[in-house]
CSV table of N, CA and C in Angstrom, one decimal:
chain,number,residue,atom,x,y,z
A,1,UNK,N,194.5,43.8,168.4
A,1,UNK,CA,193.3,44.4,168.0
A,1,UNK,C,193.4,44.8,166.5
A,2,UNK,N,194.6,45.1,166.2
A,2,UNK,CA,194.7,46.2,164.4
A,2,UNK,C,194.3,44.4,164.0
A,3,UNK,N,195.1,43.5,163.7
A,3,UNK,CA,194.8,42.3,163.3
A,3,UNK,C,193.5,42.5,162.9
A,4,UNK,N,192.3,42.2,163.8
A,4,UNK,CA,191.1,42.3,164.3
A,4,UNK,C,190.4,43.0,162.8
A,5,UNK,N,190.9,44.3,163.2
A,5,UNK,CA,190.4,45.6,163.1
A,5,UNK,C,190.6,45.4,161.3
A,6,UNK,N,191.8,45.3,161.1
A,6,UNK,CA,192.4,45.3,159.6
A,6,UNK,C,191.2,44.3,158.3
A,7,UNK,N,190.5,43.0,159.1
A,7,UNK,CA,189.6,42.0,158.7
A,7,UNK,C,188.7,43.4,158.1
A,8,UNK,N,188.1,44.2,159.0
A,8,UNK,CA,186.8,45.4,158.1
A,8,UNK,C,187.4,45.9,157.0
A,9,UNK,N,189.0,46.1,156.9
A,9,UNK,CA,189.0,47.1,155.9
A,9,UNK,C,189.2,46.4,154.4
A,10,UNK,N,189.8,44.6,155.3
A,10,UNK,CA,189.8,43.9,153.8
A,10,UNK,C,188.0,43.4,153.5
A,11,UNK,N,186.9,43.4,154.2
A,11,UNK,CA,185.7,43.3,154.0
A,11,UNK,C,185.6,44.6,152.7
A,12,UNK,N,185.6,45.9,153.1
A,12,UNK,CA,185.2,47.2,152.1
A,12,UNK,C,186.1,46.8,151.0
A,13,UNK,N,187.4,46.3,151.3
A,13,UNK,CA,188.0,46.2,149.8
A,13,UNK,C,187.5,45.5,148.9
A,14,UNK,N,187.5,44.4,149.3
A,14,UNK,CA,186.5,42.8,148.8
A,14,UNK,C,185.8,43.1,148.2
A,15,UNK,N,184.8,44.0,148.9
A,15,UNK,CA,183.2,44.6,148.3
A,15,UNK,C,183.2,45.3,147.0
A,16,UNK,N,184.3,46.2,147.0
A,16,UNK,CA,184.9,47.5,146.7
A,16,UNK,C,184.8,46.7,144.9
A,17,UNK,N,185.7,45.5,145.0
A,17,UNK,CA,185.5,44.9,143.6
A,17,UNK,C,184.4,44.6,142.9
A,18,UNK,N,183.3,44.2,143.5
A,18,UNK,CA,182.3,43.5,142.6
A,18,UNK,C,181.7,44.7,141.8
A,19,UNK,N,181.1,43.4,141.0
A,19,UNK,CA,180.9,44.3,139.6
A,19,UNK,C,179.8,45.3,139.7
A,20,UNK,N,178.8,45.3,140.6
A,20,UNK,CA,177.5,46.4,140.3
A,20,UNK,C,177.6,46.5,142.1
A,21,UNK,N,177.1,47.8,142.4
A,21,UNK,CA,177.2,48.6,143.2
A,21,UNK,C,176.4,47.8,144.1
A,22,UNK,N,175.1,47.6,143.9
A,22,UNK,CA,174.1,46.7,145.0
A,22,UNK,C,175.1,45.4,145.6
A,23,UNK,N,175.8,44.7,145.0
A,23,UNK,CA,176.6,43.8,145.5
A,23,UNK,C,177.6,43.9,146.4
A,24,UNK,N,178.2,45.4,146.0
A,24,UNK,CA,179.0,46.0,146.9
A,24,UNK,C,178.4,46.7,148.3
A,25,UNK,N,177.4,46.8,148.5
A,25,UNK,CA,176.8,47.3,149.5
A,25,UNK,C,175.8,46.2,150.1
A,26,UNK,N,175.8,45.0,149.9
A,26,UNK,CA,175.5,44.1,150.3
A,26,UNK,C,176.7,43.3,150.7
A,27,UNK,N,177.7,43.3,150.3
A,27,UNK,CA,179.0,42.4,150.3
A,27,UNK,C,179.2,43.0,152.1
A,28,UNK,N,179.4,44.4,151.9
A,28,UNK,CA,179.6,45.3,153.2
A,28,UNK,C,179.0,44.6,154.6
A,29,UNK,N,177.6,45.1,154.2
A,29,UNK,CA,176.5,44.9,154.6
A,29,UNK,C,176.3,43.5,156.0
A,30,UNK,N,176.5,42.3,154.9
A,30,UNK,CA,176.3,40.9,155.4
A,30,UNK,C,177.7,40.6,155.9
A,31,UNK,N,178.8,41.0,155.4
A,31,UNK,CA,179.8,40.5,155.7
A,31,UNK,C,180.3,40.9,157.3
A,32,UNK,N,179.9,41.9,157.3
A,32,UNK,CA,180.3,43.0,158.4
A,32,UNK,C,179.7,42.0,159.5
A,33,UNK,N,178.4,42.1,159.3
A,33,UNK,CA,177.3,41.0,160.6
A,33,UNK,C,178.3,39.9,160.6
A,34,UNK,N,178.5,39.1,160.0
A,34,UNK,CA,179.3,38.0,160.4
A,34,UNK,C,180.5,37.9,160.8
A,35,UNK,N,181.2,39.4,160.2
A,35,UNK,CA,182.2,39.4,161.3
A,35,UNK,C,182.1,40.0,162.9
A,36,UNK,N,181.0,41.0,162.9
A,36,UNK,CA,180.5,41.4,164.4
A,36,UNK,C,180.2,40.0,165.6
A,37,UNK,N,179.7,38.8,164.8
A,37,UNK,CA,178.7,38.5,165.5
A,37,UNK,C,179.7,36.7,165.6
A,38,UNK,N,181.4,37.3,165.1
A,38,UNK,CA,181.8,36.1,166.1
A,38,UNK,C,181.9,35.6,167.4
A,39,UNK,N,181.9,34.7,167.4
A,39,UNK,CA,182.7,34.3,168.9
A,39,UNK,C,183.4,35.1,169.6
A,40,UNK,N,183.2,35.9,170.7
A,40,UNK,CA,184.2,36.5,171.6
A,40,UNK,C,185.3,36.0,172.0
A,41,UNK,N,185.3,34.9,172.0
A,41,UNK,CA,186.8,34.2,172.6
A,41,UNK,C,187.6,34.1,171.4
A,42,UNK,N,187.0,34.2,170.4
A,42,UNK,CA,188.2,33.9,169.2
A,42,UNK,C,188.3,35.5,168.6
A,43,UNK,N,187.5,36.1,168.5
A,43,UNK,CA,187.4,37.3,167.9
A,43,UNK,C,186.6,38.8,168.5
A,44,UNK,N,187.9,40.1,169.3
A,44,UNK,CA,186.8,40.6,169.6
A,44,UNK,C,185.5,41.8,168.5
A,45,UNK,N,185.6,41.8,167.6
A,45,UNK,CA,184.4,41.8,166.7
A,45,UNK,C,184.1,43.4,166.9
A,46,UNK,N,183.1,43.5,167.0
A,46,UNK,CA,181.9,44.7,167.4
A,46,UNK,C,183.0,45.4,168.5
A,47,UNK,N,183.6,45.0,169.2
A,47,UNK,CA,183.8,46.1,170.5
A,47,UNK,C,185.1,46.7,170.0
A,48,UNK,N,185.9,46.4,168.8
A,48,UNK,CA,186.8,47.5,168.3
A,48,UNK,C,186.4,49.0,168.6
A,49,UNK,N,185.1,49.4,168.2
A,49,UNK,CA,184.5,50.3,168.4
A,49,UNK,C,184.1,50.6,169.6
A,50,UNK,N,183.3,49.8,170.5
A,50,UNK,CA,183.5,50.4,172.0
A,50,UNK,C,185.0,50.9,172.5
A,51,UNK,N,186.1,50.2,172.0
A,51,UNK,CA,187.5,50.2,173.0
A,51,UNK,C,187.8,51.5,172.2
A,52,UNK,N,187.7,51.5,171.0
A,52,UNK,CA,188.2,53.0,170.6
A,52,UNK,C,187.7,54.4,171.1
A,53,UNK,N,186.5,53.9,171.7
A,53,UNK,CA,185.7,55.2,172.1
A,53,UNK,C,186.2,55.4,173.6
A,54,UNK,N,186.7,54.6,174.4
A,54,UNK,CA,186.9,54.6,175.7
A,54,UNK,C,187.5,56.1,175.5
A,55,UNK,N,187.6,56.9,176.6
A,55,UNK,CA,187.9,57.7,177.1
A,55,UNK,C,189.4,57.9,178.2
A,56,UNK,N,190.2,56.9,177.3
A,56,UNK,CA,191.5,57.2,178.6
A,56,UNK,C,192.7,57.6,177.4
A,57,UNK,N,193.8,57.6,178.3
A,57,UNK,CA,195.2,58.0,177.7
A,57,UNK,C,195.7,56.6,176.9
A,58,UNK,N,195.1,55.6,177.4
A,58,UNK,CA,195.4,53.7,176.8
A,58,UNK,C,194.8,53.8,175.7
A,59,UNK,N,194.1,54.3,175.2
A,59,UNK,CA,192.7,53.9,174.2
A,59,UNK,C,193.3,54.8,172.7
A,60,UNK,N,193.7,56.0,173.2
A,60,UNK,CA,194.3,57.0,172.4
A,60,UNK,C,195.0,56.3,170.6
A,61,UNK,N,196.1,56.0,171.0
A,61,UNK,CA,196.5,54.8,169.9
A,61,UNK,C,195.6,53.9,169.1
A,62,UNK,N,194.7,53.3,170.0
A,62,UNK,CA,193.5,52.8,169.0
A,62,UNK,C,192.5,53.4,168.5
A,63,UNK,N,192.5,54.6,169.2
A,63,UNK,CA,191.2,55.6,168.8
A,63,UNK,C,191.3,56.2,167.5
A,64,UNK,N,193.1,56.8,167.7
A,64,UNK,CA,193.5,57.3,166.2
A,64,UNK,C,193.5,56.4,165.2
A,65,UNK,N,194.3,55.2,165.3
A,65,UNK,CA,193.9,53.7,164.4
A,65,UNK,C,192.5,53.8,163.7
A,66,UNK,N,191.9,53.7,164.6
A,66,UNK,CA,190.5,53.2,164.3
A,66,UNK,C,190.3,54.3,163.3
A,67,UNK,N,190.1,55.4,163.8
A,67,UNK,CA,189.2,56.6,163.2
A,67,UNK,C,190.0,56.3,161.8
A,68,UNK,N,191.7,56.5,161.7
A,68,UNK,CA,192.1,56.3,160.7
A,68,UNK,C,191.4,54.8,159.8
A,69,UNK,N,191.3,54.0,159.8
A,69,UNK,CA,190.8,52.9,159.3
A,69,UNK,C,189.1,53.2,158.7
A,70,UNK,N,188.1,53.7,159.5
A,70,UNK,CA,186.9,53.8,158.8
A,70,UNK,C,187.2,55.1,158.0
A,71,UNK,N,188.1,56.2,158.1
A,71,UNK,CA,188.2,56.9,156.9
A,71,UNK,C,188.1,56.4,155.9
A,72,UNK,N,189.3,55.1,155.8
A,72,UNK,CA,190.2,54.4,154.8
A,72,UNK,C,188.4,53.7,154.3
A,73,UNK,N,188.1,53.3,155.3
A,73,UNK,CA,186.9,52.0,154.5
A,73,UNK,C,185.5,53.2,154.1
A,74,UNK,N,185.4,54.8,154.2
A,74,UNK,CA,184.8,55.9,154.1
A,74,UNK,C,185.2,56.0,152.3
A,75,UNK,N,186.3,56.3,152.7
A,75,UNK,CA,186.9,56.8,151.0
A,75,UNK,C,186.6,55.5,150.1
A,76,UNK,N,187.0,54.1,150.1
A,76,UNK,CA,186.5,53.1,149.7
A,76,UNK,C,185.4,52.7,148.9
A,77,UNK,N,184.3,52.7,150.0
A,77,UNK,CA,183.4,53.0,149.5
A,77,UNK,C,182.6,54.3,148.9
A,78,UNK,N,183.3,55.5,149.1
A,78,UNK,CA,183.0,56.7,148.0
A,78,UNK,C,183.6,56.3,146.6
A,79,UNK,N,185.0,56.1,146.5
A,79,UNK,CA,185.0,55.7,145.4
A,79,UNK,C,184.6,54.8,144.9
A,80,UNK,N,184.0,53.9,144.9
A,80,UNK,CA,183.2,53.0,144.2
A,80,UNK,C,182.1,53.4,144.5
A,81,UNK,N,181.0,54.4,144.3
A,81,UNK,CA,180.0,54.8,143.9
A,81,UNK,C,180.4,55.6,143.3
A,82,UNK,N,181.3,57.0,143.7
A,82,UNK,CA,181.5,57.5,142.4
A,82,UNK,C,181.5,56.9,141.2
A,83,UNK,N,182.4,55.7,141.1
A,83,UNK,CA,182.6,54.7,139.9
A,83,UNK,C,181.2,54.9,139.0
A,84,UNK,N,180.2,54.2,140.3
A,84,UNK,CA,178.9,53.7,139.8
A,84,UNK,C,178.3,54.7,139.2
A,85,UNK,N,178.7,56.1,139.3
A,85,UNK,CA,177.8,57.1,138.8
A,85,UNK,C,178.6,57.5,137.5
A,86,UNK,N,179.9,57.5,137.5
A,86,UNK,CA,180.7,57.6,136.0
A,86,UNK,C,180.7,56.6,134.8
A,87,UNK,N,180.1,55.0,135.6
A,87,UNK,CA,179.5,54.0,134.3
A,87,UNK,C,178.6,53.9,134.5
A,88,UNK,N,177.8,55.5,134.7
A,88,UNK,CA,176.0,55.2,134.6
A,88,UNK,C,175.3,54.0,135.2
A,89,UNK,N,176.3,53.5,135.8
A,89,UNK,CA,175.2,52.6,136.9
A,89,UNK,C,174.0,53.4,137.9
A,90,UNK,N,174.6,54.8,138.3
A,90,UNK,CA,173.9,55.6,138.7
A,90,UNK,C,173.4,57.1,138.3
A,91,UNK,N,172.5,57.4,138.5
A,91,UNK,CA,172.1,58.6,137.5
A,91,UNK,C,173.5,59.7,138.2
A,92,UNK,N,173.8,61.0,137.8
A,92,UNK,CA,174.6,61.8,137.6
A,92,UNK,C,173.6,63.0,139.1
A,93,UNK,N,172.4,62.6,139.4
A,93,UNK,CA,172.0,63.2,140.3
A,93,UNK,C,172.3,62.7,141.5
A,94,UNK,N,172.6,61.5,141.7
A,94,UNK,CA,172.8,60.7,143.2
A,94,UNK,C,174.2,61.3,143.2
A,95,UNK,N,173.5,61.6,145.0
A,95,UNK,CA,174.7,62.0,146.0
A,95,UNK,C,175.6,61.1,146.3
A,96,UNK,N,176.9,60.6,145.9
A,96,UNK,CA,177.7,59.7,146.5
A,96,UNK,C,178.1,59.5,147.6
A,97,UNK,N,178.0,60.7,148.5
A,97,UNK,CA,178.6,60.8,149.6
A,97,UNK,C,177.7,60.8,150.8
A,98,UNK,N,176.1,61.6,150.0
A,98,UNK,CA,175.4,60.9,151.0
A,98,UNK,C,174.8,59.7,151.0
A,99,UNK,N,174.9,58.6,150.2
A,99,UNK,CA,174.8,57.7,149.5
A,99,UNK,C,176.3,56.4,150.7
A,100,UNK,N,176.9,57.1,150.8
A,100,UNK,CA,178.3,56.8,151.8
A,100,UNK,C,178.2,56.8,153.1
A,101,UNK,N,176.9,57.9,153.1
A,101,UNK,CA,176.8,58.3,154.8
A,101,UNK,C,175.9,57.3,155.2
A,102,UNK,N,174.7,57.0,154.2
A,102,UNK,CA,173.4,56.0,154.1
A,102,UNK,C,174.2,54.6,154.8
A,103,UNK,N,175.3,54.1,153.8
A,103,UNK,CA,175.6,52.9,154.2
A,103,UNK,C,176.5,53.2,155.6
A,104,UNK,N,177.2,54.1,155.8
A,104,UNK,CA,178.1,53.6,156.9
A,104,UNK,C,177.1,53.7,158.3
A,105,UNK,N,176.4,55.1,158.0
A,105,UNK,CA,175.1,54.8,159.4
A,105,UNK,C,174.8,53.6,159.9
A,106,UNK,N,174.4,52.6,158.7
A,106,UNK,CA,173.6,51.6,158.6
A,106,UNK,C,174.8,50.7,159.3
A,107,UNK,N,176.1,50.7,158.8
A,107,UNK,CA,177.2,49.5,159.6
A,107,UNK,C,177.2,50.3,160.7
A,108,UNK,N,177.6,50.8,161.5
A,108,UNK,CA,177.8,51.3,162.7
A,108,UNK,C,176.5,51.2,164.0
A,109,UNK,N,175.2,51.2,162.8
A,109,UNK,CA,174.5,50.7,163.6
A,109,UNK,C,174.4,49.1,164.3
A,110,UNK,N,174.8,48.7,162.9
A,110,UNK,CA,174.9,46.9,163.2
A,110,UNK,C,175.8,46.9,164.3
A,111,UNK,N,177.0,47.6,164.0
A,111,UNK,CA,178.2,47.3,165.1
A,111,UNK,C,177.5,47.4,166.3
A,112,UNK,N,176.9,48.2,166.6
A,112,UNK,CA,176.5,48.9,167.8
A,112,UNK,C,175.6,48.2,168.2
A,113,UNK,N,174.7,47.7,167.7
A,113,UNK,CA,173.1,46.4,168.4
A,113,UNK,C,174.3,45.1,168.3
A,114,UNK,N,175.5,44.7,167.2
A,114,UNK,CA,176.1,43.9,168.0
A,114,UNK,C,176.5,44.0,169.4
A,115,UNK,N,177.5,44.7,169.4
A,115,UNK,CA,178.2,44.9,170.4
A,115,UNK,C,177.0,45.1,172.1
A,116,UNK,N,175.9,45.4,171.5
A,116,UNK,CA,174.7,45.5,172.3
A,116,UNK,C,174.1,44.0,172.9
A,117,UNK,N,174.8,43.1,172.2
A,117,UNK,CA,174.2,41.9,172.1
A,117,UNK,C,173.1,41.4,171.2
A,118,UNK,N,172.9,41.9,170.2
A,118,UNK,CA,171.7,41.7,169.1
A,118,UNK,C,172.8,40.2,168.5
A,119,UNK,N,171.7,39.1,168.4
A,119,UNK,CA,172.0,37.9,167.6
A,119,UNK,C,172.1,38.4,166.0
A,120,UNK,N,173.3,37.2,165.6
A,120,UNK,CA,173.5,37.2,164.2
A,120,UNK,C,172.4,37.1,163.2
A,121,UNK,N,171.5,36.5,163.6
A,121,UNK,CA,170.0,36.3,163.1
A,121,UNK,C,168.9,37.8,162.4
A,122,UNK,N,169.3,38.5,164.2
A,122,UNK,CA,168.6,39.7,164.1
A,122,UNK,C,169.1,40.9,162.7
A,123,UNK,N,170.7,41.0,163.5
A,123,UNK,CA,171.4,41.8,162.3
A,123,UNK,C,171.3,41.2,160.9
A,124,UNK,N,171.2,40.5,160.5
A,124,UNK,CA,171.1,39.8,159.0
A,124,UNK,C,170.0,40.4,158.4
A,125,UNK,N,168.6,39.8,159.0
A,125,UNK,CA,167.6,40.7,158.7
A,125,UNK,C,167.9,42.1,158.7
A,126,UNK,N,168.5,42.9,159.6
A,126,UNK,CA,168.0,44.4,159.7
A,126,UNK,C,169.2,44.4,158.1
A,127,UNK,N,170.6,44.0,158.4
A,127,UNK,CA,171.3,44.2,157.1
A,127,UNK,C,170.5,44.2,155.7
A,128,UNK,N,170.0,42.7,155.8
A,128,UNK,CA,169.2,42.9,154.5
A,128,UNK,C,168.1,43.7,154.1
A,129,UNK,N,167.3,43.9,154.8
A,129,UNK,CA,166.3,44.8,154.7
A,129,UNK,C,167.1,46.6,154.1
A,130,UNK,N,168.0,46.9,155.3
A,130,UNK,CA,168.3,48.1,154.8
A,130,UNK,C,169.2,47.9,153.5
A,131,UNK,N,169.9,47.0,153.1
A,131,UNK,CA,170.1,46.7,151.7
A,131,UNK,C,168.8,46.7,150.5
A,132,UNK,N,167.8,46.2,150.9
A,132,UNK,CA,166.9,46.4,149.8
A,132,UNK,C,166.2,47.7,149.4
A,133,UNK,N,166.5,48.4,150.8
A,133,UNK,CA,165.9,49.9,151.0
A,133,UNK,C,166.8,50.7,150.0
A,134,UNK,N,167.8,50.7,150.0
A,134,UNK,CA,169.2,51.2,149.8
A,134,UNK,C,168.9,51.3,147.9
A,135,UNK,N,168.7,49.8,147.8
A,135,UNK,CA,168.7,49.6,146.5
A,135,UNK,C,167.6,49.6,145.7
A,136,UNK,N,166.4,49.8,146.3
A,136,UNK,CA,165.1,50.0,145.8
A,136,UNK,C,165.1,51.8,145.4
A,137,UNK,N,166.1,52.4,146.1
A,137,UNK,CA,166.2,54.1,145.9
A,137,UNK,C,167.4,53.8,144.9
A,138,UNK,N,168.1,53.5,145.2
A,138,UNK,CA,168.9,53.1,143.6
A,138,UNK,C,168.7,53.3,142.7
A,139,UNK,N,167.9,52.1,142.3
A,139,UNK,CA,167.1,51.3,141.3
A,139,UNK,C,166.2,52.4,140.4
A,140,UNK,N,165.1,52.9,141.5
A,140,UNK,CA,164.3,54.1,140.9
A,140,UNK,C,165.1,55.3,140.4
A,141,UNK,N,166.8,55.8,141.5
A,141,UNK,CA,167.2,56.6,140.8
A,141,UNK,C,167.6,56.6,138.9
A,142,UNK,N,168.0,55.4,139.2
A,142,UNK,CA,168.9,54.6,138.2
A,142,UNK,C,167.6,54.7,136.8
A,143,UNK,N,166.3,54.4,137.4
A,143,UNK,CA,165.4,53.8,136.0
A,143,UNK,C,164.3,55.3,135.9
A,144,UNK,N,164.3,55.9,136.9
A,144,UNK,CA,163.5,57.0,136.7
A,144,UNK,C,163.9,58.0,137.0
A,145,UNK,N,165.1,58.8,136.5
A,145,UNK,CA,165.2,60.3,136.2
A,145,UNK,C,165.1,61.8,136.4
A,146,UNK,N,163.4,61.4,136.2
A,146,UNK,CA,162.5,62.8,136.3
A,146,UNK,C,162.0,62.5,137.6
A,147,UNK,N,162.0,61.4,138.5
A,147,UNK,CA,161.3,61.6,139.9
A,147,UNK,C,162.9,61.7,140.8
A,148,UNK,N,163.5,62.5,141.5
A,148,UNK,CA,164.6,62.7,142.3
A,148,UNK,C,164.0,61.5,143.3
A,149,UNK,N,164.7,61.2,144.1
A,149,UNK,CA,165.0,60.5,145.8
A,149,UNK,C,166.1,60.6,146.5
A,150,UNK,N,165.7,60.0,147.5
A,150,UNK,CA,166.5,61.2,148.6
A,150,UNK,C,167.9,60.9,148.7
A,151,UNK,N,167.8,60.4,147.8
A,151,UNK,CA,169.8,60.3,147.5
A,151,UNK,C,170.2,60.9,146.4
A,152,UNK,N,169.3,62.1,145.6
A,152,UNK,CA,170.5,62.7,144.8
A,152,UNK,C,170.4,64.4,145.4
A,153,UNK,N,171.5,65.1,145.0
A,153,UNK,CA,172.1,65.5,145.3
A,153,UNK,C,170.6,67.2,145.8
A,154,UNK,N,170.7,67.8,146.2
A,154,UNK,CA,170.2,68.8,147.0
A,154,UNK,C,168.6,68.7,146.8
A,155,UNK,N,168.3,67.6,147.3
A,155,UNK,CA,167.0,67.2,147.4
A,155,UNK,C,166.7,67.0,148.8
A,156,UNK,N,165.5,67.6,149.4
A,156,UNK,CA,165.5,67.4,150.8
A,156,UNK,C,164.4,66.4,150.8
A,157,UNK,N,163.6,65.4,151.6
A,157,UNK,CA,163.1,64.5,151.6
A,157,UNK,C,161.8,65.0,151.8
A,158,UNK,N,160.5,64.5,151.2
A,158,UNK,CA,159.2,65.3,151.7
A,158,UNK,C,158.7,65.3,153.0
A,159,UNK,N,158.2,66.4,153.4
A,159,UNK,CA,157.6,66.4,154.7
A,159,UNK,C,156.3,66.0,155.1
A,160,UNK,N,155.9,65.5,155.7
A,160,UNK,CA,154.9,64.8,156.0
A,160,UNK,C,153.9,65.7,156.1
């Protein structure tokens, strides 16, 4: 399973390089679905996450693994937004970290409608979509300044 398991953290690293942040959060993103949405017989994918969650004395060892590992791919991707925000790829108001929370929500979801049985097809679209979302608040962070969004830093989201 660490085998398995180890493929996500070289995914966040991979990502971790490219040159502008939207690539890196897409690299994540798409890559991730395609590794969830292998073949069960060759790969078990998405259910890392179920088996770590199991509830026994067996599971323990992988649970700590695990948890240890999305830390690892947590910090990862913090540091490279931070990045983004020190070569002003991002304004100095975006939250990095809730910016960190935005994307890993978004994978854990995928894992989770994988492991649910949601087709590669389904997850792609939802990946992409929440990538354009992601980066469309970016983007406005990035080019407009005087209007906050809900990713920088102690801004609460308007109420309806």
């Amino acid at each position: 399973m660490r085998t398995y398991a180890e493929r996500y953290r070289e995914i966040y690293q991979q990502a971790s390089e490219a040159e502008d942040l939207a690539t890196v959060i897409e690299r994540i993103l798409i890559d991730s679905v395609h590794e969830f949405t292998l073949p069960d017989d060759t790969h078990p994918g998405c259910l890392l996450s179920s088996a770590a969650m199991a509830d026994s004395t067996s599971t323990l060892d992988t649970s700590a693994y695990f948890t240890e590992l999305q830390g690892s791919n947590e910090r990862t991707l913090l540091a490279r937004i931070e990045r983004a925000v020190r070569e002003g790829e991002l304004s100095t108001d975006a939250d990095p970290a809730a910016l960190m929370g935005v994307v890993q929500s978004v994978w854990h979801g995928l894992s989770a409608r994988a492991n649910l049985g949601s087709g590669r097809g389904e997850l792609l679209a939802t990946a992409r979509l929440a990538h354009r979302l992601i980066c469309r608040d970016l983007t406005s962070t990035a080019v407009d300044r005087t209007h906050p969004t809900r990713l920088t830093r102690g801004e609460d989201p308007p109420t309806g």
